[in-house]
PDB file of C-alpha atoms and ligand atoms in Angstrom:
ATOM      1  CA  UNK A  34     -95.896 164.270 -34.987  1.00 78.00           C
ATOM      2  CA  UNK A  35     -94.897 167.393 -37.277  1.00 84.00           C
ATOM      3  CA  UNK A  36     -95.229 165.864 -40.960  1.00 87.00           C
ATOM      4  CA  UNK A  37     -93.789 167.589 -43.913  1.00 91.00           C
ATOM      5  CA  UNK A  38     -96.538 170.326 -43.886  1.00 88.00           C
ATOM      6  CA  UNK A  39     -96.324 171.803 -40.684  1.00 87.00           C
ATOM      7  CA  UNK A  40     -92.433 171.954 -41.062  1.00 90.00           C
ATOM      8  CA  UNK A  41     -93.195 173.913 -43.974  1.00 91.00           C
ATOM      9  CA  UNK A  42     -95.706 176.143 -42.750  1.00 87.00           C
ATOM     10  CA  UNK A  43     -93.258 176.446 -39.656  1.00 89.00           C
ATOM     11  CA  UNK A  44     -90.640 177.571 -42.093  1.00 91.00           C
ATOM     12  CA  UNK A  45     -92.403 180.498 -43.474  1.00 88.00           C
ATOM     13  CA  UNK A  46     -93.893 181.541 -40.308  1.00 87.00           C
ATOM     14  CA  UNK A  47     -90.224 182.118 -39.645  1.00 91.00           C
ATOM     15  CA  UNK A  48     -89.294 183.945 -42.519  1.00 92.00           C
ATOM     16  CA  UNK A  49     -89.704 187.712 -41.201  1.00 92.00           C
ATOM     17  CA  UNK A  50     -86.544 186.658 -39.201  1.00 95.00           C
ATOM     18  CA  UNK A  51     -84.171 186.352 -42.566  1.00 97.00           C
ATOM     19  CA  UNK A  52     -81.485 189.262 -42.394  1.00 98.00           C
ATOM     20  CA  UNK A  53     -81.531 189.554 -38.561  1.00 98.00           C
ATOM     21  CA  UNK A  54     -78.572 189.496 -36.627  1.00 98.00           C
ATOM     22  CA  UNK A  55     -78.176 186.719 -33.594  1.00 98.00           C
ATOM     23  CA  UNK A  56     -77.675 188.308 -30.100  1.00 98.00           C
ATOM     24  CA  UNK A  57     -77.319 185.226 -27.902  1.00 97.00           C
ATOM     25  CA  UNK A  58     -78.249 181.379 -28.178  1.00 97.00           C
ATOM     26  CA  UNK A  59     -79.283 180.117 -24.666  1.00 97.00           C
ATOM     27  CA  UNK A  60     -79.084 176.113 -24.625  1.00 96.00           C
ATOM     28  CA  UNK A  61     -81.504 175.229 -21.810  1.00 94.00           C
ATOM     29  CA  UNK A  62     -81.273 170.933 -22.029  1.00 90.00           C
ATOM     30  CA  UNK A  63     -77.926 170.429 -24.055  1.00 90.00           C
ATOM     31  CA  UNK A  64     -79.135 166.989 -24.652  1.00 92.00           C
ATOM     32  CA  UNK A  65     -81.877 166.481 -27.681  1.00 93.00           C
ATOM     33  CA  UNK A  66     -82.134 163.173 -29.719  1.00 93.00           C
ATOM     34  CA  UNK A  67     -78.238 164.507 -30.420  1.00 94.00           C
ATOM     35  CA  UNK A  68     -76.417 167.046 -28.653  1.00 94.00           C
ATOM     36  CA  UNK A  69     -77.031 170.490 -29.002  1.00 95.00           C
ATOM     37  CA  UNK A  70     -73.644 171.859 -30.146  1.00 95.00           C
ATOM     38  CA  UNK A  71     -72.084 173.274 -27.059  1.00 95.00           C
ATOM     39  CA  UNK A  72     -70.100 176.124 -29.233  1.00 96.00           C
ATOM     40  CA  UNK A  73     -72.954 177.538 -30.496  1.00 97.00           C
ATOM     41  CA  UNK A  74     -73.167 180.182 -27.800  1.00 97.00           C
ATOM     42  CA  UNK A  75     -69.690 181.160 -28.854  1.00 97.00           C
ATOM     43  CA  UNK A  76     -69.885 180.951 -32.449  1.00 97.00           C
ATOM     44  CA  UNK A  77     -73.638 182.596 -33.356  1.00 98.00           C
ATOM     45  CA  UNK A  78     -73.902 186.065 -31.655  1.00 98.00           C
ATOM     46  CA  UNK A  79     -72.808 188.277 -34.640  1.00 98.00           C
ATOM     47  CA  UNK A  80     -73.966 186.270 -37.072  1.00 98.00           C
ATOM     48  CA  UNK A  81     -76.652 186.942 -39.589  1.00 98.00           C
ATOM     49  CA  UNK A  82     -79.713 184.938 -40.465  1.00 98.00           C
ATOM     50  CA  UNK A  83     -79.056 184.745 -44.396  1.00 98.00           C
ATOM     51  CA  UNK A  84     -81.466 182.167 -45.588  1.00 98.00           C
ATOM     52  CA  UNK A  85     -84.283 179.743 -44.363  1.00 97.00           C
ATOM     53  CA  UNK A  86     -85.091 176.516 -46.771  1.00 97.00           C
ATOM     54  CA  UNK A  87     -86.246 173.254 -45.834  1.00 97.00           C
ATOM     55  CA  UNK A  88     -85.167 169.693 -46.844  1.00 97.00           C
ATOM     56  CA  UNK A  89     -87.436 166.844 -46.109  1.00 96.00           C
ATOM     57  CA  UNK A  90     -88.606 167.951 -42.626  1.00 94.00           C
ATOM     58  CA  UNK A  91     -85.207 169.749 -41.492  1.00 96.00           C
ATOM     59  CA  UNK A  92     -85.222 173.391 -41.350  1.00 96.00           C
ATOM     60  CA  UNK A  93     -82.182 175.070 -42.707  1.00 98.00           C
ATOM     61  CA  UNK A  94     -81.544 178.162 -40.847  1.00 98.00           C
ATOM     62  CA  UNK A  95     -78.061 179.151 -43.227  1.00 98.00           C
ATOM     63  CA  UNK A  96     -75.937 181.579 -41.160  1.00 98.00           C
ATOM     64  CA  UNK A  97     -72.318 183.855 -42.472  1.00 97.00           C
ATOM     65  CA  UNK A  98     -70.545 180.460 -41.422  1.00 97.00           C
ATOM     66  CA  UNK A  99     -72.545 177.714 -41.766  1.00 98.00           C
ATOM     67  CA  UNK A 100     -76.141 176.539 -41.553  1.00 98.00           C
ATOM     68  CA  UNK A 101     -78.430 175.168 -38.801  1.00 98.00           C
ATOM     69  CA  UNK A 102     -80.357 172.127 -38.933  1.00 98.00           C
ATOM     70  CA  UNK A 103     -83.276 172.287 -37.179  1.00 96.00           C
ATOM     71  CA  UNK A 104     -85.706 169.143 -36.802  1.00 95.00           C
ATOM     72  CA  UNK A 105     -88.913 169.168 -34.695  1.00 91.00           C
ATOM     73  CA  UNK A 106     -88.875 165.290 -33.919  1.00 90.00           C
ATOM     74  CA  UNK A 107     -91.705 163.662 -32.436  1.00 86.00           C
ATOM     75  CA  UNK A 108     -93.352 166.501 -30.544  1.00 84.00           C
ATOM     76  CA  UNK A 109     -91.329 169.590 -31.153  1.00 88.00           C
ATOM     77  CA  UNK A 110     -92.709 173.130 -32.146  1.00 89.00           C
ATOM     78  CA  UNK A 111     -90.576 176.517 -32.826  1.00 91.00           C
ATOM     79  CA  UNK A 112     -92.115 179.604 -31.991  1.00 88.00           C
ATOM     80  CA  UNK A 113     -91.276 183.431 -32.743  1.00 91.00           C
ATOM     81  CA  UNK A 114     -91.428 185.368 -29.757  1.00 91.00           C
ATOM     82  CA  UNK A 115     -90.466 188.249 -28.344  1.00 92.00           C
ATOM     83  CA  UNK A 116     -87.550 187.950 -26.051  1.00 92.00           C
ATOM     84  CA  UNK A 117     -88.886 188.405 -22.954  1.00 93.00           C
ATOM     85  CA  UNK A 118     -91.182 185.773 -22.970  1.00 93.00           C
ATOM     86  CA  UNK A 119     -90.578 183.511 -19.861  1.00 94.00           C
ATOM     87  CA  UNK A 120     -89.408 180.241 -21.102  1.00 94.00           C
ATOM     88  CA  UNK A 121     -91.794 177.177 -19.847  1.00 91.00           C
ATOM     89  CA  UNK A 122     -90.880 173.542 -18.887  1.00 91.00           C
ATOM     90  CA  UNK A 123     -89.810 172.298 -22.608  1.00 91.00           C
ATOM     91  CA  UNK A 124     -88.107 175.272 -23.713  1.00 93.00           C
ATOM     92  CA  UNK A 125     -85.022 173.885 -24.605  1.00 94.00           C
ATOM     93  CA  UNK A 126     -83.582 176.087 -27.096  1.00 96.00           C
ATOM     94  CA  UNK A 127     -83.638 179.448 -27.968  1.00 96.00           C
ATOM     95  CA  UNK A 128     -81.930 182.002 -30.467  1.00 97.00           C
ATOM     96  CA  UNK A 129     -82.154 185.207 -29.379  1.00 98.00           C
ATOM     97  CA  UNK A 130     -82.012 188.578 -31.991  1.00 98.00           C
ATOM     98  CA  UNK A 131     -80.941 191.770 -31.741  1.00 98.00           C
ATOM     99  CA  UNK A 132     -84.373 192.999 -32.859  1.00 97.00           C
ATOM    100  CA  UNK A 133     -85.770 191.897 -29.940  1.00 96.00           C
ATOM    101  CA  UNK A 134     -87.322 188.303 -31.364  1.00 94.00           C
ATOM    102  CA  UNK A 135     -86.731 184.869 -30.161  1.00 95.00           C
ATOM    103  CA  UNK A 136     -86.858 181.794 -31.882  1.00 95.00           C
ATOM    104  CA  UNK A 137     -87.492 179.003 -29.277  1.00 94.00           C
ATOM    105  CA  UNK A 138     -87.922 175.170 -29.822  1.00 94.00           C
ATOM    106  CA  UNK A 139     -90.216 173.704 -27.369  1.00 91.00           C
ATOM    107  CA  UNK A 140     -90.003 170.055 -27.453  1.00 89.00           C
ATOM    108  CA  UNK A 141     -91.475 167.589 -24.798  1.00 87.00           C
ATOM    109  CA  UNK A 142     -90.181 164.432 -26.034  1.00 89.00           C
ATOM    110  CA  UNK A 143     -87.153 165.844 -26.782  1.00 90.00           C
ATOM    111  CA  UNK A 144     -86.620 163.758 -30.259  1.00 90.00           C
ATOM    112  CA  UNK A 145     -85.782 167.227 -32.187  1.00 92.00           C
ATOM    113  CA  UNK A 146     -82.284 168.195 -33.417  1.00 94.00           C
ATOM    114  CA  UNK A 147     -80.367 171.139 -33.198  1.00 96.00           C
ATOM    115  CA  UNK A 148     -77.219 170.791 -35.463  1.00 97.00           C
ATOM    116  CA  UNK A 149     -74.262 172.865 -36.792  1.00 97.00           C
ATOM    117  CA  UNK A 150     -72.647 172.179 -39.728  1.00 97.00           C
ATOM    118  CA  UNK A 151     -69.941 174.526 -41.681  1.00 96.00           C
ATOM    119  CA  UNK A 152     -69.711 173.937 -45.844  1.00 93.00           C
ATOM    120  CA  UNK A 153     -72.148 172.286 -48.098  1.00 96.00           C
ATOM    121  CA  UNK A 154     -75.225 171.404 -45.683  1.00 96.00           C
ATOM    122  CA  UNK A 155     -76.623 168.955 -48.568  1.00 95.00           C
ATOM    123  CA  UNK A 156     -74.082 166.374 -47.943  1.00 96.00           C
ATOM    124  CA  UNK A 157     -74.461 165.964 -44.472  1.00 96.00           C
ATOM    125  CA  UNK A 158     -75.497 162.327 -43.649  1.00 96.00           C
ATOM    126  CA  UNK A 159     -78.930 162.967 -42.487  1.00 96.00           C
ATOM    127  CA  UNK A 160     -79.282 164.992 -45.959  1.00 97.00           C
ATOM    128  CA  UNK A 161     -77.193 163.239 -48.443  1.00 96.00           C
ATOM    129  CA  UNK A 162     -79.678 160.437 -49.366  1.00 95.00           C
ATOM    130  CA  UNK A 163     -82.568 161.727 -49.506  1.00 97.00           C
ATOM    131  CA  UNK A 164     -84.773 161.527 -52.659  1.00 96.00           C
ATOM    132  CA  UNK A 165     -86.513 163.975 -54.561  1.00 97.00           C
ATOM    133  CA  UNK A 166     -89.133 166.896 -52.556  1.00 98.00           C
ATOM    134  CA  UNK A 167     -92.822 165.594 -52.888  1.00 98.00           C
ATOM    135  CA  UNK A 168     -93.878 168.684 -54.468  1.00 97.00           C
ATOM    136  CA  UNK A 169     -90.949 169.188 -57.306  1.00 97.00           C
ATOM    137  CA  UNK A 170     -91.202 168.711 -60.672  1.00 97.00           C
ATOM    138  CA  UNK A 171     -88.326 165.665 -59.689  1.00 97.00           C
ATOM    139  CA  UNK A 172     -91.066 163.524 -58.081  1.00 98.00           C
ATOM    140  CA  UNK A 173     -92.688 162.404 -60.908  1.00 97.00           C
ATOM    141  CA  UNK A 174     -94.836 159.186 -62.173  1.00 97.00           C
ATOM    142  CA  UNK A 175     -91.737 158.080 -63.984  1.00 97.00           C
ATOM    143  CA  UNK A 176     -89.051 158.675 -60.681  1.00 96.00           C
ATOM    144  CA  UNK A 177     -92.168 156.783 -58.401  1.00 98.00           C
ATOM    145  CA  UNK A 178     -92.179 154.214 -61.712  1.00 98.00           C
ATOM    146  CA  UNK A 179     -87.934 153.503 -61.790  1.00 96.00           C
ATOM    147  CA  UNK A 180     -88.326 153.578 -57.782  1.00 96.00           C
ATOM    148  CA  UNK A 181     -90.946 150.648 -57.734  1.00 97.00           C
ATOM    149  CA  UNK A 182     -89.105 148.216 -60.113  1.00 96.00           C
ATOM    150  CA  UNK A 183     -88.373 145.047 -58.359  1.00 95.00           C
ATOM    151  CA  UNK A 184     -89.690 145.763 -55.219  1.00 96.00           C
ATOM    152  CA  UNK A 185     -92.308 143.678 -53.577  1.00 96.00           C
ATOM    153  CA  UNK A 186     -92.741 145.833 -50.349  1.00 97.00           C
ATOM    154  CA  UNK A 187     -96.177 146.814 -49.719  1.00 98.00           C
ATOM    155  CA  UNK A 188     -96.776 150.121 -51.491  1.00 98.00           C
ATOM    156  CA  UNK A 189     -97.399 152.440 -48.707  1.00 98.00           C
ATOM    157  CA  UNK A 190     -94.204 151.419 -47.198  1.00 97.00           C
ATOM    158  CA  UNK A 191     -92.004 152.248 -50.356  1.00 97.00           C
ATOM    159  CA  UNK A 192     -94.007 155.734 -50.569  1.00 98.00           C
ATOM    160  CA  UNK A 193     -92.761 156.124 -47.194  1.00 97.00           C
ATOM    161  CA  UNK A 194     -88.984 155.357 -47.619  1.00 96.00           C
ATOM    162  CA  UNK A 195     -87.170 158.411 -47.612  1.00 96.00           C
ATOM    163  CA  UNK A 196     -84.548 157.562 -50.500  1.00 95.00           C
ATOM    164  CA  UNK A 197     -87.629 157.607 -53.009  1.00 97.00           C
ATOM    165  CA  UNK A 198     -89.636 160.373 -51.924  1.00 98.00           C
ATOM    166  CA  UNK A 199     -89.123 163.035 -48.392  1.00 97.00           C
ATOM    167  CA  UNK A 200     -92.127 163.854 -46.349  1.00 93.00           C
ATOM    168  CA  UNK A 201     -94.273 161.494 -47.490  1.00 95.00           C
ATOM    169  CA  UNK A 202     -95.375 160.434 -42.964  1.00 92.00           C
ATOM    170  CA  UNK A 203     -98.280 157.854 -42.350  1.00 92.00           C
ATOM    171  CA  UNK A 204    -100.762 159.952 -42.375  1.00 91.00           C
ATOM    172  CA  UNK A 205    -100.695 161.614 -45.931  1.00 93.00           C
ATOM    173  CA  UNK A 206     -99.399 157.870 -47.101  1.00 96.00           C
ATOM    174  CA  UNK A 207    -102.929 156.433 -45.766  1.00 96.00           C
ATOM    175  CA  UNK A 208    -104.882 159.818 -47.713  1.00 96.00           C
ATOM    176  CA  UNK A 209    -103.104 159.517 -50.999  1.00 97.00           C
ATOM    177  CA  UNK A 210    -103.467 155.765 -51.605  1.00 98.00           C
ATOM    178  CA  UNK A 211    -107.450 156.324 -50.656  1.00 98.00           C
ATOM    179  CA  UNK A 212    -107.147 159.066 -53.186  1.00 98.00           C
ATOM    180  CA  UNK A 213    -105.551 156.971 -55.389  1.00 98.00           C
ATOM    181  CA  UNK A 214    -107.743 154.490 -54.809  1.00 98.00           C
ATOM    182  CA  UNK A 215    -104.802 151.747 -53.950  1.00 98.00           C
ATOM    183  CA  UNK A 216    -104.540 149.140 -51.551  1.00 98.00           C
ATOM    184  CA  UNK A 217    -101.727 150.336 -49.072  1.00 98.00           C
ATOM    185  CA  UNK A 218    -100.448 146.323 -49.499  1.00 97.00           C
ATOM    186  CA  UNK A 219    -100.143 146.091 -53.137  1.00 98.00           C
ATOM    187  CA  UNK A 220     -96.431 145.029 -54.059  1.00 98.00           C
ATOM    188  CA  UNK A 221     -95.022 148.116 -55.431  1.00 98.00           C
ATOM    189  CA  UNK A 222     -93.897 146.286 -58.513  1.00 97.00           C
ATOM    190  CA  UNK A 223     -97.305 145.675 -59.261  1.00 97.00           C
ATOM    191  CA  UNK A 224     -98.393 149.350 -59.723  1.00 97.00           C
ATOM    192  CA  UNK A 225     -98.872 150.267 -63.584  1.00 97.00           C
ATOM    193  CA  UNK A 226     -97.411 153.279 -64.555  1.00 97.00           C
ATOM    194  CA  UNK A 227    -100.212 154.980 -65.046  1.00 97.00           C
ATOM    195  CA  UNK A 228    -101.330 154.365 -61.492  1.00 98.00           C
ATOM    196  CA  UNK A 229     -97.928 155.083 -60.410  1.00 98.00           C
ATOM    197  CA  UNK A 230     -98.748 158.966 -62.328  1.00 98.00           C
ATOM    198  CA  UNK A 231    -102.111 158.762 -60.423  1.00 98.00           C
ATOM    199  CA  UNK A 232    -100.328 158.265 -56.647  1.00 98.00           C
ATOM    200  CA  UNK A 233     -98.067 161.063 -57.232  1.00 98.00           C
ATOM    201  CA  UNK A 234    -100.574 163.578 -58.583  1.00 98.00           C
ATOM    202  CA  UNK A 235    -102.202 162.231 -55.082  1.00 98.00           C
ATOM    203  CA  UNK A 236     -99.655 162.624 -52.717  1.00 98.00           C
ATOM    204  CA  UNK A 237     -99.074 166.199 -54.399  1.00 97.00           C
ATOM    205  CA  UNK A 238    -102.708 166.838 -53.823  1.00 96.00           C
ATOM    206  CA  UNK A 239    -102.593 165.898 -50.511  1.00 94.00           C
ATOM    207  CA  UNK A 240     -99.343 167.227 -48.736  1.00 93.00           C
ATOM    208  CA  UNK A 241    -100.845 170.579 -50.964  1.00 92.00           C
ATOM    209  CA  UNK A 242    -104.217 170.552 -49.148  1.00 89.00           C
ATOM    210  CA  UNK A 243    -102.468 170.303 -45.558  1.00 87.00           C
ATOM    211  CA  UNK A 244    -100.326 173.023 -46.561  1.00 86.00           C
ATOM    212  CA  UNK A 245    -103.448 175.370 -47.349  1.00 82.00           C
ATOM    213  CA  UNK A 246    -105.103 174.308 -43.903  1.00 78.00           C
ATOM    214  CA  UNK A 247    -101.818 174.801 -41.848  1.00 70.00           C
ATOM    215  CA  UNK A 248    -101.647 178.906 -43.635  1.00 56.00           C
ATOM    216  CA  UNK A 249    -104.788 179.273 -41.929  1.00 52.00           C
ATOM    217  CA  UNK A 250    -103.969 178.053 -38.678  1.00 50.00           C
ATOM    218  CA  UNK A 251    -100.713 179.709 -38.733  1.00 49.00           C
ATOM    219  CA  UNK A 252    -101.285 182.288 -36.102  1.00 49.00           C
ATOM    220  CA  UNK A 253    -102.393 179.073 -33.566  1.00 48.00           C
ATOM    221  CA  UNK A 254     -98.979 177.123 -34.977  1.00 51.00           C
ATOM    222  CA  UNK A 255     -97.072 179.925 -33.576  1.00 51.00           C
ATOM    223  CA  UNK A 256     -99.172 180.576 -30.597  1.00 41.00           C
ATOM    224  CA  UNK A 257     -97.111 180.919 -27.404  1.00 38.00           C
ATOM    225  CA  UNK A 258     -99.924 178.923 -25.836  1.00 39.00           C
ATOM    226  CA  UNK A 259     -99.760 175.208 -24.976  1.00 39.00           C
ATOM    227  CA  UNK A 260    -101.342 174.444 -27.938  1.00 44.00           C
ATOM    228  CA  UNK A 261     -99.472 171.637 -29.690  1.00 43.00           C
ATOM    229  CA  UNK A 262    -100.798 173.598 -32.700  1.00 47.00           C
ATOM    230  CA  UNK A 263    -100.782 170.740 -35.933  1.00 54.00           C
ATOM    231  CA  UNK A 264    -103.080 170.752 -38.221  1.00 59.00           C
ATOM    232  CA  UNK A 265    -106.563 169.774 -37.585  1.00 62.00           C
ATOM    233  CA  UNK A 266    -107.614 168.231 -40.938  1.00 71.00           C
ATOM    234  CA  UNK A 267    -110.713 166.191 -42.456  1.00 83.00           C
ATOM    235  CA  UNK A 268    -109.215 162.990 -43.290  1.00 91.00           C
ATOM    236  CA  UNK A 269    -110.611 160.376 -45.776  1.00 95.00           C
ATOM    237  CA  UNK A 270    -109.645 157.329 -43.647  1.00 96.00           C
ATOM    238  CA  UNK A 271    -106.368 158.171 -41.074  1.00 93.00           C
ATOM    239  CA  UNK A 272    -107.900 157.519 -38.138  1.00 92.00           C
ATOM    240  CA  UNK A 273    -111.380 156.835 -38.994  1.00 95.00           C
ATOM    241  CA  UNK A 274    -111.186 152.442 -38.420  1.00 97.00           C
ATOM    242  CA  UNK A 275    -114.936 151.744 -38.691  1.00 98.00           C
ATOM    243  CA  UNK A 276    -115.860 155.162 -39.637  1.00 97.00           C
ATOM    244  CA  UNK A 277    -118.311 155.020 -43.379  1.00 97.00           C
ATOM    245  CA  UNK A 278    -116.110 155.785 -46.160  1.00 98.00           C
ATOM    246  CA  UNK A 279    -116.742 158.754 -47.313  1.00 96.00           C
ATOM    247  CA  UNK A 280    -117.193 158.178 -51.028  1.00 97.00           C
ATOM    248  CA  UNK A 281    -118.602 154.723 -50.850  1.00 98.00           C
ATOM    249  CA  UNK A 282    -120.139 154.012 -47.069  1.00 98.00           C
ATOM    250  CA  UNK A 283    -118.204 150.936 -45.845  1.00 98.00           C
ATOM    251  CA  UNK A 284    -116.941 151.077 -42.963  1.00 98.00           C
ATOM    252  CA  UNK A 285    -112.899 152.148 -42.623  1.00 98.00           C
ATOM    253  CA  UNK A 286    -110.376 149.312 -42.403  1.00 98.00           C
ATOM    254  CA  UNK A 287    -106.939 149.217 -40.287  1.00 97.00           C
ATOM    255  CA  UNK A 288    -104.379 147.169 -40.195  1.00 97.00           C
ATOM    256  CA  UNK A 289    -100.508 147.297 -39.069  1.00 96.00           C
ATOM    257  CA  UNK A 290     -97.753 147.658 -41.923  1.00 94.00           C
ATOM    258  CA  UNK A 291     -94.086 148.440 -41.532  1.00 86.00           C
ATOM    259  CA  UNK A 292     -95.103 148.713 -37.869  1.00 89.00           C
ATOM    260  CA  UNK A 293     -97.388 151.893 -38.295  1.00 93.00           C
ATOM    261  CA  UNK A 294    -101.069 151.730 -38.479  1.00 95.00           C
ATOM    262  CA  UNK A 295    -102.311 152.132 -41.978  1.00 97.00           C
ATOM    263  CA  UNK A 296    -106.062 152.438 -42.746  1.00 97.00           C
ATOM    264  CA  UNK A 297    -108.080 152.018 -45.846  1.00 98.00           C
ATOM    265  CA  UNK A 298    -111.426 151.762 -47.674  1.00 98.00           C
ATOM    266  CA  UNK A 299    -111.646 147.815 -49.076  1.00 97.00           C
ATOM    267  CA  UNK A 300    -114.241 148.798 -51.862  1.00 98.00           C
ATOM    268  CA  UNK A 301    -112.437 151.703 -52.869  1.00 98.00           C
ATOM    269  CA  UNK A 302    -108.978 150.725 -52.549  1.00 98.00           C
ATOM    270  CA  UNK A 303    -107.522 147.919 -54.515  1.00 94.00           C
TER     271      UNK A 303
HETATM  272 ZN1   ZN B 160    -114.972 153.466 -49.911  1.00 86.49          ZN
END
């Protein structure tokens, strides 16, 4: 799945496309985890590309009359083409520009979003509650400490909820709280403050190393190949269940919590 790094190296592989002018959208499966706006054929040609951002892991495309949202889902990829590239079996989406570049959204699973919305973008309802970006000066020990008070929810799960911090997926959860050197369980209200300054300076770390591997696999990410193109990383313990720890030798832990698998080193991680 795309996590919060790959959106954002996605993002400024597409930034070359900022001031271009649409020439057609072509909707090729109307039907994503939402609809694909059916007036968007109608309503984009003309239009031009003003501004790209990201919030949590949507893409804001921001156009002269509103702003795309853009979400990759469980298995979605964009790539920047050029416009005569044939489209392939998952090519549902495509935005065509008048400078001769495509931006298509391949998605198998077809769990991605395509969305239109006209004034402020921020208060739509997949946007208005989200909490603070992982890597602004907002997400801080003291917002994690405020966010922890009174609840007894297993730490990685809280670090995970999107109305206290955005991006934060399973696997750079599991990393940072190895990092941290926290036990994924540990009832949030339990975490010190100091600890709590320790697990953000973590998850910073963390989301901040994928982003430096994903720049150097950009030109893969935006391959026209079949490669699914995320980030190959070195992880500490995601994925690694009986694998040696690799600061202290035991062997890798896993377990389920919140219904995702979570793993862990139990002599570094209390
Ligand atoms: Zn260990």
């Amino acid at each position: 799945m795309p996590e919060l790094p790959e959106v954002e190296t996605t993002r400024q592989g597409l930034l070359p496309l900022v001031g271009q002018t649409v020439d057609k959208i072509v909707i090729r499966h109307p039907t994503l985890r939402w609809p694909v706006p059916q007036g968007l054929p109608a309503v984009l040609p003309g239009q031009q590309l003003r501004e790209l951002s990201r919030r949590a892991k949507y893409i804001l495309a921001r156009f002269d009359t509103g702003t795309l949202i853009l979400h990759l889902g469980m298995s979605g990829r964009i790539c920047l083409l050029q416009h005569d590239e044939p489209a392939q079996k998952h090519d549902h989406f495509d935005i065509h520009f008048r400078d001769g570049r495509l931006l298509r959204l391949r998605d198998p699973r077809r769990f991605g979003a395509v969305l239109w919305v006209e004034g402020d973008v921020n208060r739509h309802p997949l946007l208005r509650n989200l909490g603070p970006e992982p890597l602004s000066d907002a997400f801080d020990g003291t917002s994690l400490y405020r966010a922890i008070q009174g609840r007894t929810a297993p730490i990685k799960n809280v670090i995970m909820d999107s109305t206290v911090v955005v991006g934060v997926g399973n696997i750079y959860a599991s990393e940072a709280l190895f990092r941290a050197g926290i036990h994924p369980k540990t009832s949030a209200s339990k975490l010190s403050r100091q600890r709590c300054e320790r697990l953000v300076q973590e998850i910073k770390a963390t989301l901040q190393d994928a982003l430096k591997a994903g720049g150097s696999s950009l030109r893969d990410f935006f391959g026209a190949d079949g490669n699914p193109g995320y980030f190959q990383q070195q992880y500490f313990v995601y994925g690694r269940t009986g694998k040696p720890c690799r600061h202290c030798g035991s062997p890798i832990k896993s377990m389920r919590l919140g219904q995702r698998s979570t793993f862990y080193c139990p002599r570094c991680q209390r």
